[in-house]
CSV table of C-alpha atoms and ligand atoms in Angstrom, one decimal:
chain,number,residue,atom,x,y,z
A,1,MET,CA,53.0,-22.2,-14.4
A,2,LYS,CA,51.5,-25.0,-15.9
A,3,MET,CA,50.1,-24.4,-19.4
A,4,SER,CA,47.2,-26.6,-20.1
A,5,ASN,CA,47.5,-28.7,-23.3
A,6,PRO,CA,44.8,-27.8,-25.6
A,7,SER,CA,45.3,-31.0,-27.4
A,8,ARG,CA,44.5,-33.6,-24.4
A,9,ALA,CA,40.6,-33.5,-24.8
A,10,ALA,CA,40.9,-34.2,-28.6
A,11,GLY,CA,43.5,-36.9,-28.2
A,12,PRO,CA,47.5,-36.5,-28.9
A,13,PRO,CA,47.9,-33.6,-31.6
A,14,LEU,CA,48.3,-34.6,-35.0
A,15,PRO,CA,51.7,-34.9,-36.8
A,16,GLY,CA,51.0,-31.3,-38.8
A,17,GLY,CA,49.9,-29.9,-35.8
A,18,LEU,CA,46.5,-29.0,-34.5
A,19,GLN,CA,43.8,-29.1,-37.1
A,20,LEU,CA,40.3,-27.2,-37.4
A,21,THR,CA,37.7,-29.2,-38.8
A,22,LYS,CA,35.8,-28.4,-41.2
A,23,TYR,CA,32.9,-27.7,-39.8
A,24,SER,CA,33.2,-25.2,-36.3
A,25,PHE,CA,31.0,-23.1,-34.8
A,26,GLY,CA,31.7,-20.9,-32.4
A,27,VAL,CA,29.8,-19.8,-29.6
A,28,GLY,CA,29.5,-16.8,-27.1
A,29,ASP,CA,29.0,-17.5,-22.7
A,30,ARG,CA,30.0,-13.9,-21.8
A,31,PHE,CA,28.7,-14.5,-18.7
A,32,ALA,CA,29.8,-18.8,-18.3
A,33,HIS,CA,26.6,-20.3,-18.2
A,34,GLN,CA,25.5,-21.8,-21.0
A,35,ALA,CA,28.5,-23.9,-22.5
A,36,LYS,CA,26.2,-27.0,-21.9
A,37,ALA,CA,23.2,-25.8,-23.6
A,38,GLN,CA,25.7,-24.7,-26.0
A,39,LEU,CA,27.5,-27.8,-26.6
A,40,ARG,CA,24.0,-29.6,-26.8
A,41,ALA,CA,23.7,-28.2,-30.0
A,42,CYS,CA,26.4,-29.8,-31.5
A,43,LEU,CA,25.7,-33.2,-30.0
A,44,LEU,CA,22.2,-32.9,-31.4
A,45,ALA,CA,23.8,-32.3,-35.0
A,46,ALA,CA,26.3,-35.3,-34.1
A,47,ARG,CA,23.3,-37.4,-33.5
A,48,LEU,CA,23.0,-36.8,-37.4
A,49,GLY,CA,26.4,-38.0,-38.3
A,50,LEU,CA,27.3,-34.6,-38.5
A,51,GLU,CA,30.5,-33.1,-36.5
A,52,ILE,CA,30.0,-29.8,-36.0
A,53,ILE,CA,33.3,-28.4,-33.5
A,54,PRO,CA,32.2,-26.1,-30.8
A,55,VAL,CA,34.8,-22.9,-30.5
A,56,TRP,CA,33.9,-21.2,-27.1
A,57,ASN,CA,35.3,-17.3,-28.5
A,58,LYS,CA,35.4,-14.3,-25.9
A,59,SER,CA,37.0,-11.0,-27.3
A,60,ASN,CA,39.1,-8.5,-24.9
A,61,ARG,CA,36.7,-6.1,-25.0
A,62,GLU,CA,33.5,-8.4,-23.9
A,63,HIS,CA,36.0,-9.6,-20.9
A,64,THR,CA,36.6,-6.3,-20.2
A,65,ILE,CA,32.7,-5.0,-20.6
A,66,VAL,CA,31.9,-8.0,-17.7
A,67,GLY,CA,35.1,-8.0,-15.9
A,68,SER,CA,35.9,-11.5,-17.0
A,69,LYS,CA,39.4,-13.2,-17.2
A,70,PRO,CA,40.5,-15.4,-20.5
A,71,GLY,CA,41.0,-18.8,-18.2
A,72,SER,CA,37.4,-18.4,-16.9
A,73,VAL,CA,36.1,-19.7,-21.1
A,74,ARG,CA,38.4,-22.3,-20.5
A,75,THR,CA,37.0,-23.7,-17.5
A,76,ALA,CA,33.6,-23.4,-18.5
A,77,ALA,CA,33.8,-25.0,-21.7
A,78,GLU,CA,36.0,-28.1,-20.2
A,79,ALA,CA,33.2,-28.2,-17.3
A,80,ALA,CA,30.6,-28.8,-20.1
A,81,VAL,CA,32.6,-31.2,-22.1
A,82,ARG,CA,33.1,-33.6,-18.7
A,83,GLU,CA,29.8,-33.0,-18.3
A,84,LEU,CA,28.0,-34.0,-21.8
A,85,GLY,CA,30.4,-36.8,-22.4
A,86,TRP,CA,32.2,-34.9,-25.9
A,87,LYS,CA,34.5,-36.9,-26.8
A,88,LYS,CA,35.2,-34.8,-30.3
A,89,PRO,CA,37.5,-31.7,-30.3
A,90,PHE,CA,36.5,-28.6,-29.0
A,91,HIS,CA,38.6,-25.0,-29.1
A,92,VAL,CA,38.5,-21.8,-26.7
A,93,ASP,CA,39.1,-19.1,-29.1
A,94,ALA,CA,40.8,-16.1,-28.2
A,95,ASP,CA,39.2,-13.2,-30.5
A,96,HIS,CA,40.1,-10.4,-32.1
A,97,ILE,CA,43.3,-10.0,-30.6
A,98,THR,CA,46.5,-7.9,-30.9
A,99,LEU,CA,49.6,-7.4,-30.1
A,100,GLU,CA,48.8,-5.7,-26.9
A,101,THR,CA,46.2,-7.5,-25.4
A,102,VAL,CA,47.6,-11.6,-26.4
A,103,GLU,CA,48.9,-11.7,-23.1
A,104,GLY,CA,46.2,-12.7,-21.0
A,105,PHE,CA,45.1,-15.5,-23.4
A,106,LEU,CA,48.5,-17.3,-23.9
A,107,GLU,CA,47.7,-19.9,-21.3
A,108,SER,CA,44.0,-20.8,-21.8
A,109,SER,CA,43.5,-20.7,-25.1
A,110,ASP,CA,44.5,-22.8,-28.5
A,111,TYR,CA,42.7,-21.0,-30.7
A,112,TYR,CA,44.0,-17.3,-31.9
A,113,THR,CA,41.8,-15.0,-33.8
A,114,LEU,CA,44.9,-12.3,-35.0
A,115,ASP,CA,42.8,-9.0,-35.6
A,116,VAL,CA,44.9,-6.9,-38.3
A,117,ALA,CA,42.2,-4.6,-39.7
A,118,ALA,CA,43.7,-2.1,-37.4
A,119,ALA,CA,47.1,-2.7,-39.6
A,120,ILE,CA,45.1,-2.3,-43.0
A,121,GLY,CA,45.9,0.9,-45.3
A,122,LYS,CA,48.7,1.3,-43.1
A,123,PRO,CA,51.1,1.7,-46.7
A,124,ALA,CA,54.1,-0.7,-47.4
A,125,LEU,CA,57.3,0.5,-49.2
A,126,THR,CA,57.4,0.3,-52.7
A,127,SER,CA,60.0,-1.4,-53.2
A,128,GLU,CA,58.4,-4.6,-50.5
A,129,VAL,CA,55.3,-4.1,-52.5
A,130,ASP,CA,57.6,-4.5,-55.9
A,131,SER,CA,59.6,-7.4,-54.3
A,132,PHE,CA,55.5,-8.9,-53.5
A,133,LEU,CA,54.7,-8.5,-56.8
A,134,ALA,CA,57.9,-9.9,-58.7
A,135,ARG,CA,57.1,-13.0,-56.1
A,136,HIS,CA,54.4,-13.5,-57.0
A,137,PRO,CA,53.8,-13.3,-61.3
A,138,GLU,CA,51.0,-15.6,-60.4
A,139,LEU,CA,49.1,-13.2,-59.2
A,140,LEU,CA,48.8,-10.8,-62.5
A,141,GLU,CA,48.0,-14.8,-64.9
A,142,ARG,CA,43.8,-15.1,-65.5
A,143,ILE,CA,43.3,-17.5,-62.7
A,144,GLU,CA,40.9,-20.1,-63.1
A,145,LEU,CA,38.8,-20.8,-60.4
A,146,PRO,CA,36.8,-23.9,-60.2
A,147,GLY,CA,33.5,-24.1,-60.3
A,148,ILE,CA,33.4,-20.2,-61.1
A,149,GLU,CA,32.1,-19.1,-64.7
A,150,ARG,CA,34.6,-15.6,-64.4
A,151,PRO,CA,38.3,-16.0,-64.1
A,152,LEU,CA,39.9,-13.8,-61.4
A,153,GLU,CA,41.4,-11.2,-63.8
A,154,ILE,CA,44.0,-9.1,-61.4
A,155,SER,CA,46.0,-5.6,-63.0
A,156,ARG,CA,49.3,-4.6,-62.0
A,157,PRO,CA,48.3,-1.7,-60.8
A,158,ALA,CA,45.1,-3.0,-58.9
A,159,ALA,CA,47.3,-5.9,-58.0
A,160,ALA,CA,50.2,-3.0,-56.4
A,161,GLN,CA,47.2,-1.3,-55.0
A,162,ILE,CA,46.1,-4.6,-53.0
A,163,ALA,CA,49.9,-5.6,-52.1
A,164,GLY,CA,49.9,-1.9,-50.4
A,165,LYS,CA,47.0,-1.5,-48.5
A,166,TYR,CA,47.5,-5.3,-46.9
A,167,LEU,CA,51.3,-5.8,-46.4
A,168,PHE,CA,51.4,-4.3,-43.6
A,169,ALA,CA,48.5,-6.0,-41.9
A,170,ALA,CA,50.2,-9.4,-43.4
A,171,ARG,CA,53.4,-8.7,-41.7
A,172,GLU,CA,51.2,-7.6,-37.9
A,173,ALA,CA,49.4,-11.0,-38.4
A,174,SER,CA,52.8,-12.5,-38.3
A,175,ARG,CA,54.3,-10.3,-35.4
A,176,ILE,CA,51.7,-11.5,-33.0
A,177,TYR,CA,51.2,-15.3,-34.5
A,178,ARG,CA,55.5,-15.4,-33.6
A,179,ARG,CA,54.3,-14.5,-30.4
A,180,ILE,CA,52.2,-17.4,-30.2
A,181,GLU,CA,54.0,-19.9,-31.0
A,182,ALA,CA,57.2,-18.2,-29.1
A,183,ALA,CA,55.1,-19.1,-25.5
A,184,LYS,CA,53.3,-22.1,-27.0
A,185,GLY,CA,55.0,-24.0,-29.5
A,186,LYS,CA,54.4,-24.2,-32.8
A,187,GLY,CA,51.3,-26.4,-34.0
A,188,SER,CA,49.5,-26.4,-31.1
A,189,PHE,CA,46.8,-23.8,-31.7
A,190,VAL,CA,44.9,-22.6,-34.6
A,191,THR,CA,45.4,-19.4,-36.2
A,192,GLU,CA,42.8,-17.2,-37.7
A,193,VAL,CA,43.0,-14.0,-38.9
A,194,SER,CA,40.2,-11.3,-39.1
A,195,MET,CA,39.9,-8.1,-41.2
A,196,ASP,CA,36.2,-7.9,-40.7
A,197,GLU,CA,35.6,-5.0,-38.4
A,198,THR,CA,36.8,-2.6,-40.9
A,199,ASP,CA,35.0,-0.1,-43.5
A,200,SER,CA,35.2,-1.9,-46.4
A,201,PRO,CA,34.5,-5.4,-47.8
A,202,GLN,CA,37.5,-7.1,-49.2
A,203,THR,CA,37.0,-8.5,-52.5
A,204,PRO,CA,37.8,-12.1,-53.6
A,205,ALA,CA,41.2,-10.7,-55.7
A,206,GLU,CA,42.3,-8.9,-52.3
A,207,LEU,CA,41.4,-11.9,-50.2
A,208,LEU,CA,44.2,-14.3,-52.5
A,209,VAL,CA,46.8,-11.2,-52.4
A,210,ILE,CA,46.0,-11.1,-48.9
A,211,LEU,CA,46.8,-15.0,-48.7
A,212,ALA,CA,49.9,-14.9,-50.9
A,213,ALA,CA,50.9,-12.8,-48.5
A,214,LEU,CA,50.3,-14.4,-45.4
A,215,ALA,CA,51.4,-17.5,-46.6
A,216,ASP,CA,54.2,-15.4,-47.2
A,217,GLU,CA,55.3,-14.8,-43.7
A,218,GLY,CA,54.6,-18.1,-42.8
A,219,VAL,CA,51.6,-17.9,-40.8
A,220,PRO,CA,49.8,-21.1,-41.1
A,221,VAL,CA,46.3,-19.8,-41.1
A,222,GLN,CA,43.1,-22.2,-40.7
A,223,ALA,CA,41.0,-20.0,-40.7
A,224,ILE,CA,40.3,-16.4,-42.0
A,225,ALA,CA,37.5,-13.4,-41.6
A,226,PRO,CA,37.3,-11.4,-44.4
A,227,LYS,CA,34.2,-8.6,-44.5
A,228,PHE,CA,31.9,-9.1,-46.7
A,229,THR,CA,29.5,-7.2,-48.5
A,230,GLY,CA,26.6,-6.1,-46.9
A,231,ARG,CA,25.5,-5.2,-43.3
A,232,PHE,CA,26.8,-8.0,-40.4
A,233,ASN,CA,24.5,-6.4,-37.9
A,234,LYS,CA,24.2,-7.3,-34.4
A,235,GLY,CA,22.4,-10.4,-33.6
A,236,VAL,CA,20.2,-9.7,-36.0
A,237,ASP,CA,19.0,-10.9,-40.1
A,238,TYR,CA,21.3,-9.8,-42.8
A,239,VAL,CA,20.9,-6.5,-44.5
A,240,GLY,CA,22.4,-6.2,-48.0
A,241,ASP,CA,21.3,-8.2,-51.3
A,242,PRO,CA,21.6,-11.8,-50.8
A,243,VAL,CA,22.4,-12.7,-54.2
A,244,GLN,CA,25.4,-10.6,-54.3
A,245,PHE,CA,26.7,-12.4,-51.3
A,246,GLU,CA,26.1,-15.2,-52.8
A,247,SER,CA,28.6,-14.9,-55.9
A,248,GLU,CA,31.1,-13.3,-54.0
A,249,PHE,CA,31.0,-15.8,-51.0
A,250,ARG,CA,31.4,-18.9,-53.8
A,251,ARG,CA,34.0,-16.6,-55.0
A,252,ASP,CA,35.7,-16.7,-51.7
A,253,VAL,CA,35.8,-20.1,-51.3
A,254,ALA,CA,36.7,-21.1,-54.3
A,255,ALA,CA,40.1,-18.1,-53.8
A,256,ILE,CA,40.6,-20.4,-50.3
A,257,ALA,CA,41.2,-23.3,-52.2
A,258,HIS,CA,43.2,-22.2,-55.1
A,259,ALA,CA,45.2,-20.6,-52.5
A,260,ILE,CA,45.8,-23.5,-50.3
A,261,ARG,CA,47.0,-25.2,-53.3
A,262,VAL,CA,49.0,-22.8,-54.4
A,263,TYR,CA,50.8,-21.5,-51.8
A,264,ASN,CA,50.8,-24.4,-49.4
A,265,LEU,CA,48.2,-22.8,-46.7
A,266,PRO,CA,46.9,-25.9,-44.5
A,267,ALA,CA,44.6,-27.8,-46.0
A,268,ALA,CA,41.9,-26.5,-43.2
A,269,LEU,CA,42.1,-23.4,-43.9
A,270,LYS,CA,38.2,-21.8,-44.5
A,271,LEU,CA,36.6,-18.8,-44.2
A,272,SER,CA,35.3,-17.1,-41.1
A,273,ILE,CA,32.3,-16.0,-40.4
A,274,HIS,CA,32.0,-13.0,-37.7
A,275,SER,CA,28.8,-11.3,-36.3
A,276,GLY,CA,27.5,-14.9,-38.0
A,277,SER,CA,25.0,-15.4,-35.6
A,278,ASP,CA,21.3,-14.7,-36.9
A,279,LYS,CA,21.7,-13.9,-40.8
A,280,PHE,CA,19.0,-16.3,-41.4
A,281,SER,CA,18.7,-14.8,-44.9
A,282,ILE,CA,22.1,-15.7,-46.3
A,283,TYR,CA,22.2,-19.2,-44.8
A,284,PRO,CA,20.5,-21.0,-47.7
A,285,ALA,CA,23.3,-19.4,-49.5
A,286,ILE,CA,26.6,-20.2,-47.2
A,287,HIS,CA,24.9,-24.2,-47.3
A,288,ARG,CA,24.7,-24.2,-51.1
A,289,ALA,CA,28.4,-22.9,-51.2
A,290,LEU,CA,29.2,-25.6,-48.7
A,291,ARG,CA,27.6,-28.6,-50.4
A,292,ASP,CA,28.8,-27.9,-53.8
A,293,PHE,CA,32.7,-26.8,-53.1
A,294,SER,CA,32.9,-29.5,-50.4
A,295,ALA,CA,34.4,-26.1,-48.5
A,296,GLY,CA,34.4,-26.2,-44.8
A,297,VAL,CA,33.1,-22.9,-42.8
A,298,HIS,CA,33.5,-21.6,-38.8
A,299,VAL,CA,30.9,-19.0,-38.2
A,300,LYS,CA,31.1,-17.3,-35.1
A,301,THR,CA,28.2,-16.0,-32.8
A,302,ALA,CA,28.5,-14.4,-29.2
A,303,GLY,CA,25.5,-12.5,-28.2
A,304,THR,CA,22.8,-14.3,-29.8
A,305,THR,CA,23.0,-16.6,-26.3
A,306,TRP,CA,22.9,-13.3,-24.3
A,307,LEU,CA,19.7,-12.6,-25.8
A,308,GLU,CA,18.5,-16.0,-25.4
A,309,GLU,CA,19.5,-15.9,-21.6
A,310,VAL,CA,17.4,-12.6,-21.6
A,311,ILE,CA,14.3,-14.6,-23.3
A,312,GLY,CA,14.9,-17.4,-21.1
A,313,LEU,CA,14.6,-15.2,-17.8
A,314,ALA,CA,11.5,-13.8,-19.2
A,315,GLU,CA,9.5,-17.0,-20.1
A,316,ALA,CA,10.8,-18.2,-16.3
A,317,ASP,CA,8.5,-15.3,-15.2
A,318,GLY,CA,8.1,-14.4,-11.3
A,319,ASP,CA,11.1,-12.9,-10.6
A,320,GLY,CA,12.8,-14.0,-13.7
A,321,LEU,CA,10.4,-11.2,-16.0
A,322,ALA,CA,11.1,-8.6,-12.9
A,323,LEU,CA,14.8,-9.1,-13.8
A,324,ALA,CA,14.4,-8.7,-18.0
A,325,LYS,CA,12.1,-6.0,-17.4
A,326,GLU,CA,14.9,-4.3,-15.0
A,327,ILE,CA,17.8,-4.4,-17.3
A,328,TYR,CA,15.7,-3.2,-20.1
A,329,ALA,CA,14.4,-0.3,-18.4
A,330,GLN,CA,18.5,0.7,-17.5
A,331,ALA,CA,19.4,-0.2,-21.3
A,332,HIS,CA,16.9,2.2,-22.0
A,333,ALA,CA,18.2,4.7,-19.6
A,334,HIS,CA,22.0,4.2,-21.0
A,335,ARG,CA,21.0,3.9,-24.7
A,336,ASP,CA,23.2,6.3,-26.1
A,337,GLU,CA,26.3,5.4,-24.1
A,338,LEU,CA,25.7,1.0,-24.8
A,339,CYS,CA,25.6,2.1,-28.4
A,340,ALA,CA,28.3,4.0,-29.0
A,341,PRO,CA,30.9,1.0,-28.8
A,342,TYR,CA,28.5,-0.7,-31.7
A,343,ALA,CA,27.6,2.0,-33.9
A,344,THR,CA,28.9,0.6,-37.0
A,345,VAL,CA,26.9,-2.6,-36.0
A,346,ILE,CA,23.5,-1.8,-35.2
A,347,ASP,CA,21.0,0.3,-36.4
A,348,VAL,CA,18.6,0.6,-33.9
A,349,GLU,CA,15.5,3.1,-34.1
A,350,ILE,CA,14.8,4.9,-31.3
A,351,ALA,CA,11.1,6.1,-31.9
A,352,ALA,CA,10.5,2.0,-32.2
A,353,LEU,CA,11.9,1.7,-28.6
A,354,PRO,CA,8.7,0.6,-26.5
A,355,ALA,CA,9.0,2.8,-23.3
A,356,PRO,CA,10.1,1.1,-19.7
A,357,ASP,CA,6.7,2.0,-18.2
A,358,GLU,CA,4.9,-0.3,-21.1
A,359,VAL,CA,7.6,-3.0,-21.3
A,360,GLN,CA,6.5,-3.2,-17.4
A,361,GLY,CA,3.0,-3.5,-17.8
A,362,TRP,CA,3.8,-6.7,-20.4
A,363,SER,CA,3.4,-10.3,-19.6
A,364,SER,CA,6.2,-12.8,-20.0
A,365,PRO,CA,5.0,-14.3,-23.6
A,366,GLN,CA,4.6,-10.2,-24.6
A,367,TYR,CA,8.2,-10.0,-23.8
A,368,ALA,CA,10.0,-13.3,-25.1
A,369,ASN,CA,8.3,-12.9,-28.7
A,370,ALA,CA,9.4,-9.2,-28.9
A,371,LEU,CA,13.0,-10.3,-27.8
A,372,ARG,CA,13.0,-13.3,-30.3
A,373,HIS,CA,13.8,-13.0,-33.7
A,374,ASP,CA,11.4,-14.4,-35.1
A,375,GLN,CA,10.8,-12.7,-38.4
A,376,LYS,CA,6.6,-14.4,-38.7
A,377,CYS,CA,6.1,-12.7,-35.1
A,378,ALA,CA,4.2,-9.6,-35.1
A,379,ASP,CA,5.1,-8.4,-31.9
A,380,TYR,CA,9.0,-9.2,-32.9
A,381,ASN,CA,10.8,-5.5,-32.8
A,382,PRO,CA,14.8,-5.3,-34.2
A,383,SER,CA,15.6,-2.6,-32.3
A,384,PHE,CA,14.5,-3.8,-29.0
A,385,ARG,CA,16.5,-6.9,-29.7
A,386,GLN,CA,19.3,-4.6,-30.7
A,387,LEU,CA,19.2,-2.2,-28.2
A,388,LEU,CA,19.5,-5.8,-25.3
A,389,HIS,CA,22.2,-7.1,-27.6
A,390,VAL,CA,24.4,-4.2,-26.2
A,391,GLY,CA,22.5,-4.3,-22.8
A,392,TYR,CA,25.1,-6.6,-21.4
A,393,LYS,CA,27.0,-4.2,-19.8
A,394,VAL,CA,23.7,-4.0,-17.6
A,395,ALA,CA,23.7,-7.5,-16.6
A,396,ALA,CA,27.5,-7.7,-15.9
A,397,GLN,CA,26.7,-3.9,-13.5
A,398,PHE,CA,24.1,-6.3,-11.3
A,399,GLY,CA,26.8,-9.1,-11.1
A,400,GLN,CA,25.7,-11.9,-8.6
A,401,ARG,CA,22.4,-11.1,-8.2
A,402,TYR,CA,22.3,-11.8,-12.5
A,403,LEU,CA,24.1,-15.0,-11.9
A,404,ASP,CA,21.9,-16.4,-9.1
A,405,MET,CA,18.6,-15.8,-11.4
A,406,LEU,CA,20.7,-17.4,-14.0
A,407,ASP,CA,20.6,-20.6,-12.0
A,408,ALA,CA,17.4,-20.1,-10.8
A,409,CYS,CA,16.0,-19.6,-14.4
A,410,GLU,CA,18.4,-22.1,-15.9
A,411,GLN,CA,16.1,-24.7,-17.5
A,412,SER,CA,14.1,-22.3,-19.5
A,413,ILE,CA,17.3,-20.6,-20.4
A,414,ALA,CA,19.2,-23.6,-21.7
A,415,ARG,CA,15.4,-24.7,-23.5
A,416,ASN,CA,16.2,-21.1,-25.2
A,417,VAL,CA,20.1,-21.2,-26.2
A,418,THR,CA,19.7,-24.7,-27.8
A,419,THR,CA,17.0,-24.3,-29.4
A,420,ASN,CA,18.4,-20.8,-31.4
A,421,LEU,CA,21.6,-22.5,-31.7
A,422,TYR,CA,20.5,-25.9,-32.9
A,423,GLU,CA,17.0,-25.0,-35.0
A,424,ARG,CA,18.1,-21.3,-35.8
A,425,HIS,CA,21.8,-21.6,-36.8
A,426,LEU,CA,23.2,-25.1,-37.3
A,427,LYS,CA,20.6,-27.0,-39.6
A,428,PRO,CA,19.9,-24.5,-42.2
A,429,ILE,CA,23.8,-23.6,-42.2
A,430,PHE,CA,24.7,-27.2,-42.2
A,431,LEU,CA,21.7,-29.6,-41.7
A,432,ALA,CA,19.5,-28.9,-44.7
A,433,GLU,CA,20.8,-32.2,-46.5
A,434,GLN,CA,21.1,-34.6,-43.7
A,435,LEU,CA,17.9,-33.7,-42.5
A,436,SER,CA,15.7,-34.1,-46.0
A,437,ALA,CA,17.3,-37.8,-46.1
A,438,ALA,CA,16.4,-38.7,-42.5
A,439,ALA,CA,12.9,-37.3,-43.9
A,440,ARG,CA,13.1,-39.5,-46.9
B,1,ZN,ZN1,35.1,-10.0,-35.7
């Protein structure tokens, strides 16, 4: 079997191996029809001189629900790159993979998000914790983080407790990493480690201990996805205290810069923000941190594009709108089973859901306005949006009928997909300075 060469599009591999660019943006394309519209958002940013690298991500869970195969993500991405003449790198992310699910992604991905959340808290041996602490006396000293007022201070008991909680997970990351390295070769892929799908957020001190442990294991981690403080619900805004988020995010960014120096981790290492779409109230804080620390970031999105597909169908009116209404009616009928797997990352208020009969009478703008994430619009309904967010299984069951309608309504969908990513995501996260410079 021919292994695809992921660095092909980006030129020969760099001497230090494949390196993730400073700014990268993860996009999900559940039905493999929007890669071009997504890439156009990066092209618009490139026109302002800003390099934002697209990473197409799809998890095993998503493939299972949609009934797609990992190779289809690369095929769609390569077609978009070819058609739009994108000359910069791009990546295909095997999102949230484990040792059990990695096999199917070995051929077509060049970016791997090793999910070790399930290994967090599996106790490490006391002897392992002791030798980790003996190896890392620097963790117990006052750690001055440039740009952060309060130094990081980790007591010995705290360090032992953190190491006990995370050493097993670091070992698990190493196991998955070795499996990929054996199949693809060192330096030929990007490694991300994710811990976001767990109960409690990680503190900057925990992040530092985890990075030290990953360095010990020889995992060349280039992106790390902690669980941040607050709720990152799917497809809607951040729920939490943006001020607290900003202070912790800045400490995380500074801790990463420190870890790169002290533990000789890849210079490209940066934070990865999962469920990063639609978190409008914290984008200014993220933007300020990137600017003040000259830091990079990876922001992962997925379902926001699927929702734009449905908005595009609704805006196309006629058969498109009719299908969008049918999707809602089915999602409403099966709301309990659709919401269950996502219970921790959605807040659907059942009483706020319009009855399918009522939606049946909606005009095209009424449907689009209820669904589109515009908090200033009086018709916007976050419960309606979140139910449809998890409702992609319904479209998957429609099969070819749904795909044909995507083709028929392509213009209206593509316009919504590109505008959503560029105007509501890339601009506020990455582009504020470029835009004000351009306006001067
Ligand atoms: Zn995640």
